[in-house]
Coordinates of C-alpha atoms in Angstrom, one line a residue:
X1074 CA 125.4 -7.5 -61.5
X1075 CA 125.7 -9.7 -58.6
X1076 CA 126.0 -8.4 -55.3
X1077 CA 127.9 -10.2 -52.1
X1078 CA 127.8 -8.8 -48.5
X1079 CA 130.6 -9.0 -46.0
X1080 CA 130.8 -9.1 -42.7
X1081 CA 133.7 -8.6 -40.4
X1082 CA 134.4 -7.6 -37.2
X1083 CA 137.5 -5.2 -36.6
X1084 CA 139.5 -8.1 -33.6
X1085 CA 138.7 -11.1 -36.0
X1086 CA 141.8 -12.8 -36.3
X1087 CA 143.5 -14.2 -39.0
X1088 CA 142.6 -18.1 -39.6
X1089 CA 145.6 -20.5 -39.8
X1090 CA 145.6 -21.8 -43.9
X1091 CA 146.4 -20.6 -46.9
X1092 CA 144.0 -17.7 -47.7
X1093 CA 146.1 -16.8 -50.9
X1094 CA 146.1 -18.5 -54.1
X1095 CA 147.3 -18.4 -57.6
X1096 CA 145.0 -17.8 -60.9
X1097 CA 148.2 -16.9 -63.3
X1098 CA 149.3 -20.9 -63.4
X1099 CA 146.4 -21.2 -65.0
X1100 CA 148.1 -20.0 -68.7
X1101 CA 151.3 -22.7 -67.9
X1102 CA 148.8 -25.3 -67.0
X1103 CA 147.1 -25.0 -70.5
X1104 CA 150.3 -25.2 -72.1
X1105 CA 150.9 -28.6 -69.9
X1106 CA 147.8 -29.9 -71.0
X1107 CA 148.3 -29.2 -74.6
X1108 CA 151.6 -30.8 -74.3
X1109 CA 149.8 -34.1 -73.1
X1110 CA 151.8 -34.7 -70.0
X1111 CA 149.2 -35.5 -67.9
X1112 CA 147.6 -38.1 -70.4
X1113 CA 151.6 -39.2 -70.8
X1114 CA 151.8 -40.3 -67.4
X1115 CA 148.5 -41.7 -67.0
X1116 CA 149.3 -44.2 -69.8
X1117 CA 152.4 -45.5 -67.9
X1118 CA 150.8 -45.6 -64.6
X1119 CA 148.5 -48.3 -65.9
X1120 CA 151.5 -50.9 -65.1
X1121 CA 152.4 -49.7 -61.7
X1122 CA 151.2 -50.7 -58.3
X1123 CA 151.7 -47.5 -56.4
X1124 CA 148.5 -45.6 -55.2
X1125 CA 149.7 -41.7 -55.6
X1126 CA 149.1 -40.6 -59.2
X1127 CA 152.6 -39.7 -61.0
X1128 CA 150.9 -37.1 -62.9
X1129 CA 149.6 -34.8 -60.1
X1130 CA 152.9 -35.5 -58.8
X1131 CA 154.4 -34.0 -61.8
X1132 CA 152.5 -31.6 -62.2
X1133 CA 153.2 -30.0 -58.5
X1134 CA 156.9 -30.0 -59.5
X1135 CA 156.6 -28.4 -62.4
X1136 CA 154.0 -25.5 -61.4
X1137 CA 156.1 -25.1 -57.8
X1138 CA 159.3 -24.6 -60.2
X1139 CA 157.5 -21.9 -61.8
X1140 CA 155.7 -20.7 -58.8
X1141 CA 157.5 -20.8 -55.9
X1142 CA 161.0 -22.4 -56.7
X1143 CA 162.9 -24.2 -53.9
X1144 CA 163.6 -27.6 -52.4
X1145 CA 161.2 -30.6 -52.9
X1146 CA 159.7 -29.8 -49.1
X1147 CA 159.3 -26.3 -49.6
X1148 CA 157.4 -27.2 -52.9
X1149 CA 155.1 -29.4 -51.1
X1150 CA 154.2 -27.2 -48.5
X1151 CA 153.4 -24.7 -50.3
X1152 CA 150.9 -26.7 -52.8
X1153 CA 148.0 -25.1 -51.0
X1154 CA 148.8 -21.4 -52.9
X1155 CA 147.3 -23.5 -56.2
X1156 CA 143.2 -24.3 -57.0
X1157 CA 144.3 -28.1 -57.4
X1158 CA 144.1 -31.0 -55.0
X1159 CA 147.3 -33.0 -54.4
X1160 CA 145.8 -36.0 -52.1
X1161 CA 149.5 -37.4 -52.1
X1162 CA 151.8 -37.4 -49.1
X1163 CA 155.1 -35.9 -48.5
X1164 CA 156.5 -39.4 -48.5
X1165 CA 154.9 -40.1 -52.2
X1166 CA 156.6 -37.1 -53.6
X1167 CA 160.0 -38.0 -52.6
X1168 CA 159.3 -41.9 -53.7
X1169 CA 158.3 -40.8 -57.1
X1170 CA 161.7 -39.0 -57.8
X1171 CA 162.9 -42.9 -58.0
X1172 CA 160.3 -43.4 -60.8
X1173 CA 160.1 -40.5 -63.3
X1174 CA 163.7 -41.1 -65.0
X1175 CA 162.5 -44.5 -66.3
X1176 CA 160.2 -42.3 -68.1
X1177 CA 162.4 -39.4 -68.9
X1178 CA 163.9 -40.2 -72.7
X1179 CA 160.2 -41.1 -73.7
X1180 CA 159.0 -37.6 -71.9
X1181 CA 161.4 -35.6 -74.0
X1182 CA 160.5 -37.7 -77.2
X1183 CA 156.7 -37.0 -76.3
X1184 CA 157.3 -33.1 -75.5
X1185 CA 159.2 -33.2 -78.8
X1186 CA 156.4 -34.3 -80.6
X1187 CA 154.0 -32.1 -79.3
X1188 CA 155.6 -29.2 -80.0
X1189 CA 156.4 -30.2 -83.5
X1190 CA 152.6 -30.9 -84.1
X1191 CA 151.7 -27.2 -82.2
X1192 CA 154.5 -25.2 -83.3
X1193 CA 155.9 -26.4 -86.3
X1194 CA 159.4 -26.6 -84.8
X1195 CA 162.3 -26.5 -87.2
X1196 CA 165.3 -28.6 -86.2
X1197 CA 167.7 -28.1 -89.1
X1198 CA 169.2 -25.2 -86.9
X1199 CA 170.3 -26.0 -83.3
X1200 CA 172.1 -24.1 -80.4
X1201 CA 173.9 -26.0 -77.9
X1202 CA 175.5 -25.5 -74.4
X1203 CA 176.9 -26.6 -71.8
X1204 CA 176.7 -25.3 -67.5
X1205 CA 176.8 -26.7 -64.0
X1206 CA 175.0 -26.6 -61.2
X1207 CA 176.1 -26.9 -58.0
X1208 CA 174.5 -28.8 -55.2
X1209 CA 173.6 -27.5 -51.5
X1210 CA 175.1 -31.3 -50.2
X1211 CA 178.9 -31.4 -50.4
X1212 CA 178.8 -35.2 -50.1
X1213 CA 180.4 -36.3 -53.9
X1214 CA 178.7 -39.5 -55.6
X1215 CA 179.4 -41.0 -59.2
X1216 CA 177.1 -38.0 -60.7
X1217 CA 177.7 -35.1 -58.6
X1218 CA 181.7 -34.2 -57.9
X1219 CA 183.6 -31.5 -57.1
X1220 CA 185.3 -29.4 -59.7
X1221 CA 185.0 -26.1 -61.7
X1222 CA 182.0 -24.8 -60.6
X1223 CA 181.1 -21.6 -63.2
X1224 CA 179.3 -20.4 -60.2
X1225 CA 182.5 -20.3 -58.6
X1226 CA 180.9 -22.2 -55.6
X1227 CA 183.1 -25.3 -53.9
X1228 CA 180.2 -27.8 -53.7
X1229 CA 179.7 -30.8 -55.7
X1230 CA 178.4 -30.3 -59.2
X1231 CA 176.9 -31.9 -62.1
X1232 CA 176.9 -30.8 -66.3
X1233 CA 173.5 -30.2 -68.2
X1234 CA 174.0 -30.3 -71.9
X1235 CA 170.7 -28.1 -73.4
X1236 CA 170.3 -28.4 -76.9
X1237 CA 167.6 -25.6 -78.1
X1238 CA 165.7 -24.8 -81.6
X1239 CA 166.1 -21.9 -83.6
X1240 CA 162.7 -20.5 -82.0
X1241 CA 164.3 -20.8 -78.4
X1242 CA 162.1 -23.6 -77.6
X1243 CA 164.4 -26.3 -75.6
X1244 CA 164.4 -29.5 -77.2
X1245 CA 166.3 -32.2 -75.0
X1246 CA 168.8 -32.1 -72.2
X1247 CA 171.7 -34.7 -70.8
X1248 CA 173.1 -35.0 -67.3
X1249 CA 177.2 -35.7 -67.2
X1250 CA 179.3 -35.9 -64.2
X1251 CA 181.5 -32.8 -63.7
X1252 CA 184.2 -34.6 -64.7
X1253 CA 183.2 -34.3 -68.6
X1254 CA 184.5 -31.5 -70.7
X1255 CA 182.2 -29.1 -72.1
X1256 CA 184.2 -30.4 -75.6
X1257 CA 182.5 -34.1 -75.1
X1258 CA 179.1 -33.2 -74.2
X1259 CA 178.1 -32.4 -77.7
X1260 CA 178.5 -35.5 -79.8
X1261 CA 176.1 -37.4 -77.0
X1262 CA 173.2 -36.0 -77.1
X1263 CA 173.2 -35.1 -80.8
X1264 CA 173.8 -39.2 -81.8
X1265 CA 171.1 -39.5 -78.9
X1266 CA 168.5 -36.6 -80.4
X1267 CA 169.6 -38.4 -84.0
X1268 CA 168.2 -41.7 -83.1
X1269 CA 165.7 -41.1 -80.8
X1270 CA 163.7 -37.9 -82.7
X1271 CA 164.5 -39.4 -85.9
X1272 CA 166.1 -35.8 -87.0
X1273 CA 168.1 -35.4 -89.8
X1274 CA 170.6 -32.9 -90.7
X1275 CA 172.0 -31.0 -87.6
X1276 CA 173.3 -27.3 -87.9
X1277 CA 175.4 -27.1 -84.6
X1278 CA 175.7 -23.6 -83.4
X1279 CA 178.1 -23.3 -80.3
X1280 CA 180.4 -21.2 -78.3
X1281 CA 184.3 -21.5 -78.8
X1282 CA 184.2 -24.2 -75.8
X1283 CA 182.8 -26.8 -78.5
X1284 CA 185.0 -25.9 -81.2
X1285 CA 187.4 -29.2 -80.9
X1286 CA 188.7 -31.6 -84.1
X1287 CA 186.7 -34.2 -82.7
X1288 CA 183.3 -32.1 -82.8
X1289 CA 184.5 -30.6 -86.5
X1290 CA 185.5 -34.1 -87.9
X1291 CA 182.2 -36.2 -86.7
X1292 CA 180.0 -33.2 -87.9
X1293 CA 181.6 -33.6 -91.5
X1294 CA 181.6 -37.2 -91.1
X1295 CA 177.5 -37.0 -90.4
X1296 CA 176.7 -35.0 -92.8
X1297 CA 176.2 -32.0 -90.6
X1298 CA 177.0 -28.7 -90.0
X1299 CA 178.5 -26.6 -87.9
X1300 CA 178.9 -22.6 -86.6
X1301 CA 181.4 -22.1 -83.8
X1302 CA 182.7 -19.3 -82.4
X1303 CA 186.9 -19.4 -82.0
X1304 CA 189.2 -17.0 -79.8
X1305 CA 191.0 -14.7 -82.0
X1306 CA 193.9 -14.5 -79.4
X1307 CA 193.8 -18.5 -79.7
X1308 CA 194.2 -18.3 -83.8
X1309 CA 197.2 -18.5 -85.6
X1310 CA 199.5 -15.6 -86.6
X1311 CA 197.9 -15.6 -90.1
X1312 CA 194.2 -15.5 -88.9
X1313 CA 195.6 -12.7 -86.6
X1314 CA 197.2 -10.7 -89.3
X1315 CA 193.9 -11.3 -91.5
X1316 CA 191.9 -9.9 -88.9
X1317 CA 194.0 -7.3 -87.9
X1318 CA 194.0 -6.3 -91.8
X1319 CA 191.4 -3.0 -92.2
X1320 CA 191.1 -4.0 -96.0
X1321 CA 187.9 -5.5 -97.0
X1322 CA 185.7 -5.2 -94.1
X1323 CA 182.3 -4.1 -94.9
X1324 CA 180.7 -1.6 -92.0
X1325 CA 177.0 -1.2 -91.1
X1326 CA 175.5 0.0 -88.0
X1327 CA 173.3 -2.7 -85.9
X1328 CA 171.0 -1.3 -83.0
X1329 CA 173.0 0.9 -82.4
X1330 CA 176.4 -0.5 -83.0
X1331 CA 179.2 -0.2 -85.5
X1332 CA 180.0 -3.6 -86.6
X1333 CA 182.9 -4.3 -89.4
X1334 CA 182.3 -7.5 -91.3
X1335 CA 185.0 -9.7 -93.5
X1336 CA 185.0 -13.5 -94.6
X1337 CA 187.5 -16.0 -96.2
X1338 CA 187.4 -19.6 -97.1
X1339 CA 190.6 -21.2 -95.3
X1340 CA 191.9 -25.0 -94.9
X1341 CA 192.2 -25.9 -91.4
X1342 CA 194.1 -28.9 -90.0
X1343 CA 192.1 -31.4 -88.0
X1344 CA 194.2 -33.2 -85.8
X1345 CA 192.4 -36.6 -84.7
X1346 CA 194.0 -39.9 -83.5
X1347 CA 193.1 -43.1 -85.2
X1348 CA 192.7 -46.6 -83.5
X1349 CA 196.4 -47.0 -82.3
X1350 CA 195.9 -43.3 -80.9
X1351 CA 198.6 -42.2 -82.9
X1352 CA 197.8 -38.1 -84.2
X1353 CA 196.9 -37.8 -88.4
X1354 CA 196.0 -34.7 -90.0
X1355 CA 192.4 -33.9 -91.4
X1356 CA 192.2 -30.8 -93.9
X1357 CA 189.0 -29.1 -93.9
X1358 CA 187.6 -26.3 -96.0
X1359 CA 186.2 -23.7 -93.5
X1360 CA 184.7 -20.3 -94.0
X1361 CA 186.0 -17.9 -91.2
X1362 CA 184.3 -15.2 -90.6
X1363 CA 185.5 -12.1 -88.9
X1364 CA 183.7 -8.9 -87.3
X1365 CA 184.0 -6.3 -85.1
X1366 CA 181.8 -4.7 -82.8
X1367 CA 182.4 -1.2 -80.8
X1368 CA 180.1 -2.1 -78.1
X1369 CA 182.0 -5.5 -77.5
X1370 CA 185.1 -3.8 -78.0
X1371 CA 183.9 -1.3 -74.6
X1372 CA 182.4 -4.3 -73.0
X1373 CA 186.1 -6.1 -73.3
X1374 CA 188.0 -2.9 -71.6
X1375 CA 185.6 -2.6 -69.1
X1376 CA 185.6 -6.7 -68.2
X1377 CA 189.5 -6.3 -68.6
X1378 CA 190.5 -3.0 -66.1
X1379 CA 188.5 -5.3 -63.6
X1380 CA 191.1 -7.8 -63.5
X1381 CA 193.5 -5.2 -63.8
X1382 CA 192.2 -4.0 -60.6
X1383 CA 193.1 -6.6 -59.0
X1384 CA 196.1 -7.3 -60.3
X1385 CA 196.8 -3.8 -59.5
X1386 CA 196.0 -5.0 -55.9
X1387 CA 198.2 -8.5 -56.3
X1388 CA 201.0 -6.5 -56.6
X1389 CA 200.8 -4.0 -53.7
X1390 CA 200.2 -7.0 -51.5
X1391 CA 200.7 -10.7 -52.8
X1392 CA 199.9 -12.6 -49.1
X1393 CA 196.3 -11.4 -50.0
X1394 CA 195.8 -13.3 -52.8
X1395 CA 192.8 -16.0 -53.2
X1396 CA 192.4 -17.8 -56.6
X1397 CA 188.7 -17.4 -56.3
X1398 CA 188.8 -13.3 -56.1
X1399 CA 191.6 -13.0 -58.1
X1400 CA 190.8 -15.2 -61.0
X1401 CA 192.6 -14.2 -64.4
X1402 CA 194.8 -11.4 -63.1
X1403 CA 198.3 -13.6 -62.4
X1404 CA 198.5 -13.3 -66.5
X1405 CA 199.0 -9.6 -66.7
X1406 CA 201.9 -9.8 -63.8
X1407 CA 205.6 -11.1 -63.9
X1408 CA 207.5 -12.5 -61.7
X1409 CA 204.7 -15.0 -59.7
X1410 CA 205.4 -18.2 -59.2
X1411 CA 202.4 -20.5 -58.0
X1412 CA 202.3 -24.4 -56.7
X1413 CA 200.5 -27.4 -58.3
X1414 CA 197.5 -26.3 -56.7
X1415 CA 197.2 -22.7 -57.8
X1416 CA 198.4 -21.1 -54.8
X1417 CA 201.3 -18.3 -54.5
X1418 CA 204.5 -19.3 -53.6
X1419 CA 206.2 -16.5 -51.5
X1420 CA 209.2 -14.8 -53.1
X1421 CA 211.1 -12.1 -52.7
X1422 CA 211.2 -11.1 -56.0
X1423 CA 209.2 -7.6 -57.3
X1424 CA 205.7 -7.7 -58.9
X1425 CA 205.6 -6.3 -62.3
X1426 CA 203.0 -5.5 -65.1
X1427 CA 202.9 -7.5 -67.7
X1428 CA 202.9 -4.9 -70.0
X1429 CA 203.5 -7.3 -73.7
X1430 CA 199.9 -9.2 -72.5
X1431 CA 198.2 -6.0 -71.9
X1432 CA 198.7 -4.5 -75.0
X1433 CA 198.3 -7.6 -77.1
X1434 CA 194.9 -8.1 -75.2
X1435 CA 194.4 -4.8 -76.3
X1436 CA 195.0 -5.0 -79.5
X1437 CA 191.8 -7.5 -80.3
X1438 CA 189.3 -5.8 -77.6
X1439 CA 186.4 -6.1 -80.4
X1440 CA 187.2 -8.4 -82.6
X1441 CA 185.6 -12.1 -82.7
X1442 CA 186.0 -14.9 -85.7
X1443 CA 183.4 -17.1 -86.3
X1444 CA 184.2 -21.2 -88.5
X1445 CA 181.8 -22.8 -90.5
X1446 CA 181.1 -25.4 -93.0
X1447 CA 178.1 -23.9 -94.1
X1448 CA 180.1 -22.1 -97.1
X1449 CA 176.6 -20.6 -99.5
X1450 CA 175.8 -18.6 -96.3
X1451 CA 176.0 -15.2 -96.7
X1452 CA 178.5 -12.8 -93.2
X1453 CA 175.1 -11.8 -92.2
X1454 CA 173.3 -15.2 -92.2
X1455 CA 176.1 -16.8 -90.2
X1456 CA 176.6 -13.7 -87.9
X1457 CA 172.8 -13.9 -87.2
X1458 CA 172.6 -17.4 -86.1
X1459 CA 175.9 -16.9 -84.4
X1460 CA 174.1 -14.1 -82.3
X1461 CA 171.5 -16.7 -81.3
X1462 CA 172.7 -18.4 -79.3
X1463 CA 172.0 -15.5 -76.4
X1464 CA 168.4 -17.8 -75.9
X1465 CA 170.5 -20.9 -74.9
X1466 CA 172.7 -18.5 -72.3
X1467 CA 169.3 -16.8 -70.9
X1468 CA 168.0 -20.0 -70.1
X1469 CA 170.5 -21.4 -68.1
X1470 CA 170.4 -17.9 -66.1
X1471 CA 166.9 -18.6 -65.8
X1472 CA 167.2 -21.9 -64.7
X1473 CA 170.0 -20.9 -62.4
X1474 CA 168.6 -17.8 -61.0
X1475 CA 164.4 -17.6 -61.5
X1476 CA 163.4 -21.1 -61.5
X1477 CA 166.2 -21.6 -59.1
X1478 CA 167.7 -24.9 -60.4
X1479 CA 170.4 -24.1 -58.1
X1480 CA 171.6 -25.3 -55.1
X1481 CA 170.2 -28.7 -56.2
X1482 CA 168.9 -30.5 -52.8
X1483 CA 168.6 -33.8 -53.7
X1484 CA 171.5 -36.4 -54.0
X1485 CA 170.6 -40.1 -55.0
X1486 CA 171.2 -39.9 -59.0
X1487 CA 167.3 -40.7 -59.9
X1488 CA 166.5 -38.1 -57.5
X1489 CA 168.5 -35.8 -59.7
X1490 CA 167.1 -36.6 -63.1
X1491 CA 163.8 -36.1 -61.8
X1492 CA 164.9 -32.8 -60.1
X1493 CA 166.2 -31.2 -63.9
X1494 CA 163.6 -32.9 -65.7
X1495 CA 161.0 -31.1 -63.9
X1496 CA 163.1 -28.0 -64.4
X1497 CA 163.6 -28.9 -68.3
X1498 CA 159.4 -28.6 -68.1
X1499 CA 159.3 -25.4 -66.6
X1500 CA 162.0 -24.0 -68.8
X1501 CA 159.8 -25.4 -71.9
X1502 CA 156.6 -24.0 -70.4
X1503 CA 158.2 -20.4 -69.7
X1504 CA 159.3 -20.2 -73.9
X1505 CA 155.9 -21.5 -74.9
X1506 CA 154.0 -18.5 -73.0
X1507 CA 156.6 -16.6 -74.6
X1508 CA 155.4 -17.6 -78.1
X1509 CA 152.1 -17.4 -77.0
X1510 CA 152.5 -13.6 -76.1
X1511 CA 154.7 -12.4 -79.8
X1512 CA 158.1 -13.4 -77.9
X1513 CA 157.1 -9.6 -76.7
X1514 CA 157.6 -10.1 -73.2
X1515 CA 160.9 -11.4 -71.4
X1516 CA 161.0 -14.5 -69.3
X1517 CA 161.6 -13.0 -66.5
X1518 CA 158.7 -10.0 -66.4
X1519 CA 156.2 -13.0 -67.5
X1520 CA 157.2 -15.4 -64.0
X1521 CA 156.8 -12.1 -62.1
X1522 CA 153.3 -11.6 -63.6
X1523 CA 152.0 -14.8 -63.2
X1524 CA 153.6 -15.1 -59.9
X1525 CA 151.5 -12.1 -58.7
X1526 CA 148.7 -13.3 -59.9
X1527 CA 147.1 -14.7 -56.4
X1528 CA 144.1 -13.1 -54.8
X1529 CA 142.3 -13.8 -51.3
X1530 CA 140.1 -15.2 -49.8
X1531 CA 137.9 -12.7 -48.3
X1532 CA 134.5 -14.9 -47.5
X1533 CA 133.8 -18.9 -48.3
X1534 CA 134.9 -19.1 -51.8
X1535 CA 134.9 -15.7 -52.2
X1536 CA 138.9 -14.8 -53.3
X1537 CA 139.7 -10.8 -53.7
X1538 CA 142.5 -9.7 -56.5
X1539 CA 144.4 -7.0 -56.7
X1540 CA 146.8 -7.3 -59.7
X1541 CA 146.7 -6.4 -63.0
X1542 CA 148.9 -4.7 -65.5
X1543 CA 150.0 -4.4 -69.2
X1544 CA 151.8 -8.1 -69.0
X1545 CA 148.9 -9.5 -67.4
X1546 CA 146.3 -7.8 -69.9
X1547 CA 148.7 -9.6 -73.1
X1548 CA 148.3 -12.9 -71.4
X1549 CA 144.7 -12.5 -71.2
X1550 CA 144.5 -11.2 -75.1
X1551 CA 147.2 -13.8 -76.1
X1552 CA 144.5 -16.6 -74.4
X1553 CA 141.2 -14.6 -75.3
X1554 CA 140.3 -14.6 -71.3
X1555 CA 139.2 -12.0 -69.3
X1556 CA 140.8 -12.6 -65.4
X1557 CA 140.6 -8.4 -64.7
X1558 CA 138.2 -8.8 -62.1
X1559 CA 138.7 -7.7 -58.3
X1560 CA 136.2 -10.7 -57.1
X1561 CA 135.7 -13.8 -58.6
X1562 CA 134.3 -16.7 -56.4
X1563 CA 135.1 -20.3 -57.3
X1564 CA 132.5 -21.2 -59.6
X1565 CA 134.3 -18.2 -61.5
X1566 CA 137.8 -19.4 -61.0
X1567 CA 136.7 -23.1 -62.4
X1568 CA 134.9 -21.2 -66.0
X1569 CA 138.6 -19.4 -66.3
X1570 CA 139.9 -22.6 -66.3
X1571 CA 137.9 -23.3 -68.5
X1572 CA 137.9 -21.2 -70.9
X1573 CA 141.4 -21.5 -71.1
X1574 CA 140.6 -25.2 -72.1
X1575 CA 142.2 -26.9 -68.7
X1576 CA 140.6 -29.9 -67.6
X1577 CA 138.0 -29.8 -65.7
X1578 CA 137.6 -33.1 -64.6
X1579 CA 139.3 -32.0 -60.9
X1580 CA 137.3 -30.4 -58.7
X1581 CA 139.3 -26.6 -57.8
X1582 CA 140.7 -27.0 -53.9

């Protein structure tokens, strides 16, 4: 037992510094070095004249997005919260944003690797989206312009394509300018991941927004699959009536949920423009599958009488309405007329309900179709990979919202790659932990764990904790570590390291 005596008198003040400092990067800083990044950027600095070290660099980025997320500056002034020395200026941060996207596609084919070797990661089954992110300049550039923000916010923005493996674990990601559909994101970075990663056969699973003839057609034409999602109110009058149909659909209850199941193989007319751009017609043998669900059929009513609401209040007084609050309620109201630009033109005319669009909306509250190619699956197999792709729709939120990706506050285009590259590692380091831990814990709890893992310093090197709880006692079983203790001193602090098989080769701040 080893014993430590304090002193203090009862006026001292506090000294100027950062007496508090984080332990719980310790777990995402194994993962990094298991990954190889640090090694990965030591091998390319070799032909470079710059005296700041890109990996330490890196590595601040990466453990402040996980940390402490914010703006380059606010990163670097806060680097003192970590036990690692960054002897690099404010100045060599910003310059090395010019120099990490010449690295970026052999990064992502490095990070690939690894977690193939680590994690036997299966690619035959893929989820891919599409976001923006919005930017805190409003200065537009050949990257970043203004347009549908999903955020609903007016600054510029710019599109992140993130393709993801069946585990969750992101696997690459592709910058477009806001000007790009969602539809034309996909074939990109899948011929890019093709060639690159040396992958074969692709399963695509996407949301209805990637459900185009051109997406379809090269996925047949490659060899791959596909599972897309596809608006029954978008389908035509026979998918409707098929739907619609109560005969042949198989019930079971799912946490909780009653869910009605049915399937049918169908042609479907693919409708693609050949070298004079003139239209031809493409038949392709789909399986359709259609379900319904009570809980998304409650979720759709609820979504739906808040539009109403405001449609309700659209009507009582038209010289209120803003497309921004009122989005999607014009369509259950007659009798508006609106200019090129989305904006009410004032009439005389009466407000009415819309009553035919209500009910028909009404009518499919529930009920969601699903088009494949991947005939010999079974409802259930497709409906389960379907109902995957949540992980891909978490992660932007994290990205957006806990790792705050968002309002991006850089604006030269390298600057920008090397702002959601560093994001892209945090996101990847986040899932790993989650591996590491039984995918028991969410995301979100495991940032706020790590986060408040910072003790003290109470006396020279002497650092005082005062968190621990269930999540942090997993992360220690998870790692076979032991950081429940009140005092540790830094000779402690560097064995956790350690033992958690960081380097040691730097000397703890």
């Amino acid at each position: 037992t080893r014993t430590e005596t304090i002193s203090y008198h009862p006026l001292e003040p506090i000294p100027l510094g950062d007496l508090r400092k984080n332990i719980g990067y310790f777990f995402f800083h194994h993962l990094y070095e298991k990954l190889d990044i640090t090694q990965f950027f030591l091998n390319r600095q070799r032909n470079l004249k710059i005296k700041y070290k890109l990996h330490e660099v890196f590595h601040l980025l990466v453990m402040g997005r996980l940390l402490f997320p914010g703006s380059k500056l606010k990163t670097y002034r806060r680097r003192g919260e970590l036990f690692e020395r960054y002897p690099f200026s404010e100045d060599d941060l910003y310059r090395s944003l010019s120099v990490f996207p010449r690295y970026m596609d052999d990064l992502l084919l490095h990070l690939h690797k690894k977690v193939c070797q680590h994690y036997q990661r299966h690619t035959e089954l893929v989820y891919y989206d599409v976001t923006n992110y919005y930017f805190e300049i409003e200065e537009e550039t050949n990257m970043k312009k203004k347009g549908v923000c999903k955020s609903h916010s007016s600054n510029p923005i710019v599109q992140m394509g993130l393709l993801m493996d069946k585990q969750g674990i992101p696997i690459t990601c592709k910058l477009f300018p806001c000007n790009t559909n969602d539809n034309q994101t996909l074939l990109p970075i899948l011929d890019e991941v093709r060639k690159q990663f040396k992958i074969g056969r692709f399963i695509v699973v996407a949301d209805k927004g990637l459900n185009t003839s051109d997406n379809v057609a090269m996925a047949i034409a490659k060899g791959d699959g596909y599972v897309f999602s596809q608006s029954i109110r978008k389908s035509d009058k026979d998918a409707k009536a098929y739907c619609l149909d109560p005969s042949g659909y198989d019930t079971f209850k799912h946490l909780g949920d009653t869910f009605k199941i049915k399937s049918r193989h169908y042609p479907r007319t693919l409708y693609l423009e050949d070298k004079d751009g003139k239209k031809i017609q493409h038949p392709v043998d789909e399986k359709q599958v259609f379900f319904y669900s009570e809980k998304y059929a409650l979720r759709a009513r609820a979504q739906r009488q808040k539009v109403l609401d405001k449609a309700a209040e659209l009507i009582q007084s038209p010289g209120k309405y803003t497309r921004q609050q009122h989005y999607g309620a014009l369509k259950y109201i007659l009798g508006v007329q609106v200019d090129k630009k989305g904006e009410i033109i004032e009439t005389k005319a009466s407000l009415q309900w819309n009553e035919k669009q209500i009910l028909e909306d009404e009518e499919y509250d529930g009920y969601y179709v699903i088009v494949t190619s991947e005939h010999q699956l079974s409802d259930q197999e497709i409906l389960s990979h379907y109902r995957g792709l949540w992980q891909i729709e978490e992660s932007f939120r994290l990205t957006k919202s806990d790792l705050e990706a968002r309002p991006v506050h850089v604006s030269l285009e390298d600057r920008i790659c090397s702002h959601f590259l560093s994001c892209f590692v945090a996101l990847l380091l986040l899932r790993l932990l989650q591996v590491e831990t039984g995918k028991s814990i969410p995301a979100g709890q495991l940032l706020e764990a790590v986060r408040n893992m910072s003790g003290t310093e109470i006396s020279n090197n002497l650092f005082a904790f005062d968190y621990y709880t269930d999540i942090v006692k997993k992360l220690d079983e998870a790692f076979d570590v032991n950081s429940n203790r009140r005092f540790l001193n830094t000779n402690e602090i560097r064995a956790l390291r350690k033992q958690l098989g960081c380097s040691t080769t730097k000397k703890i701040n």
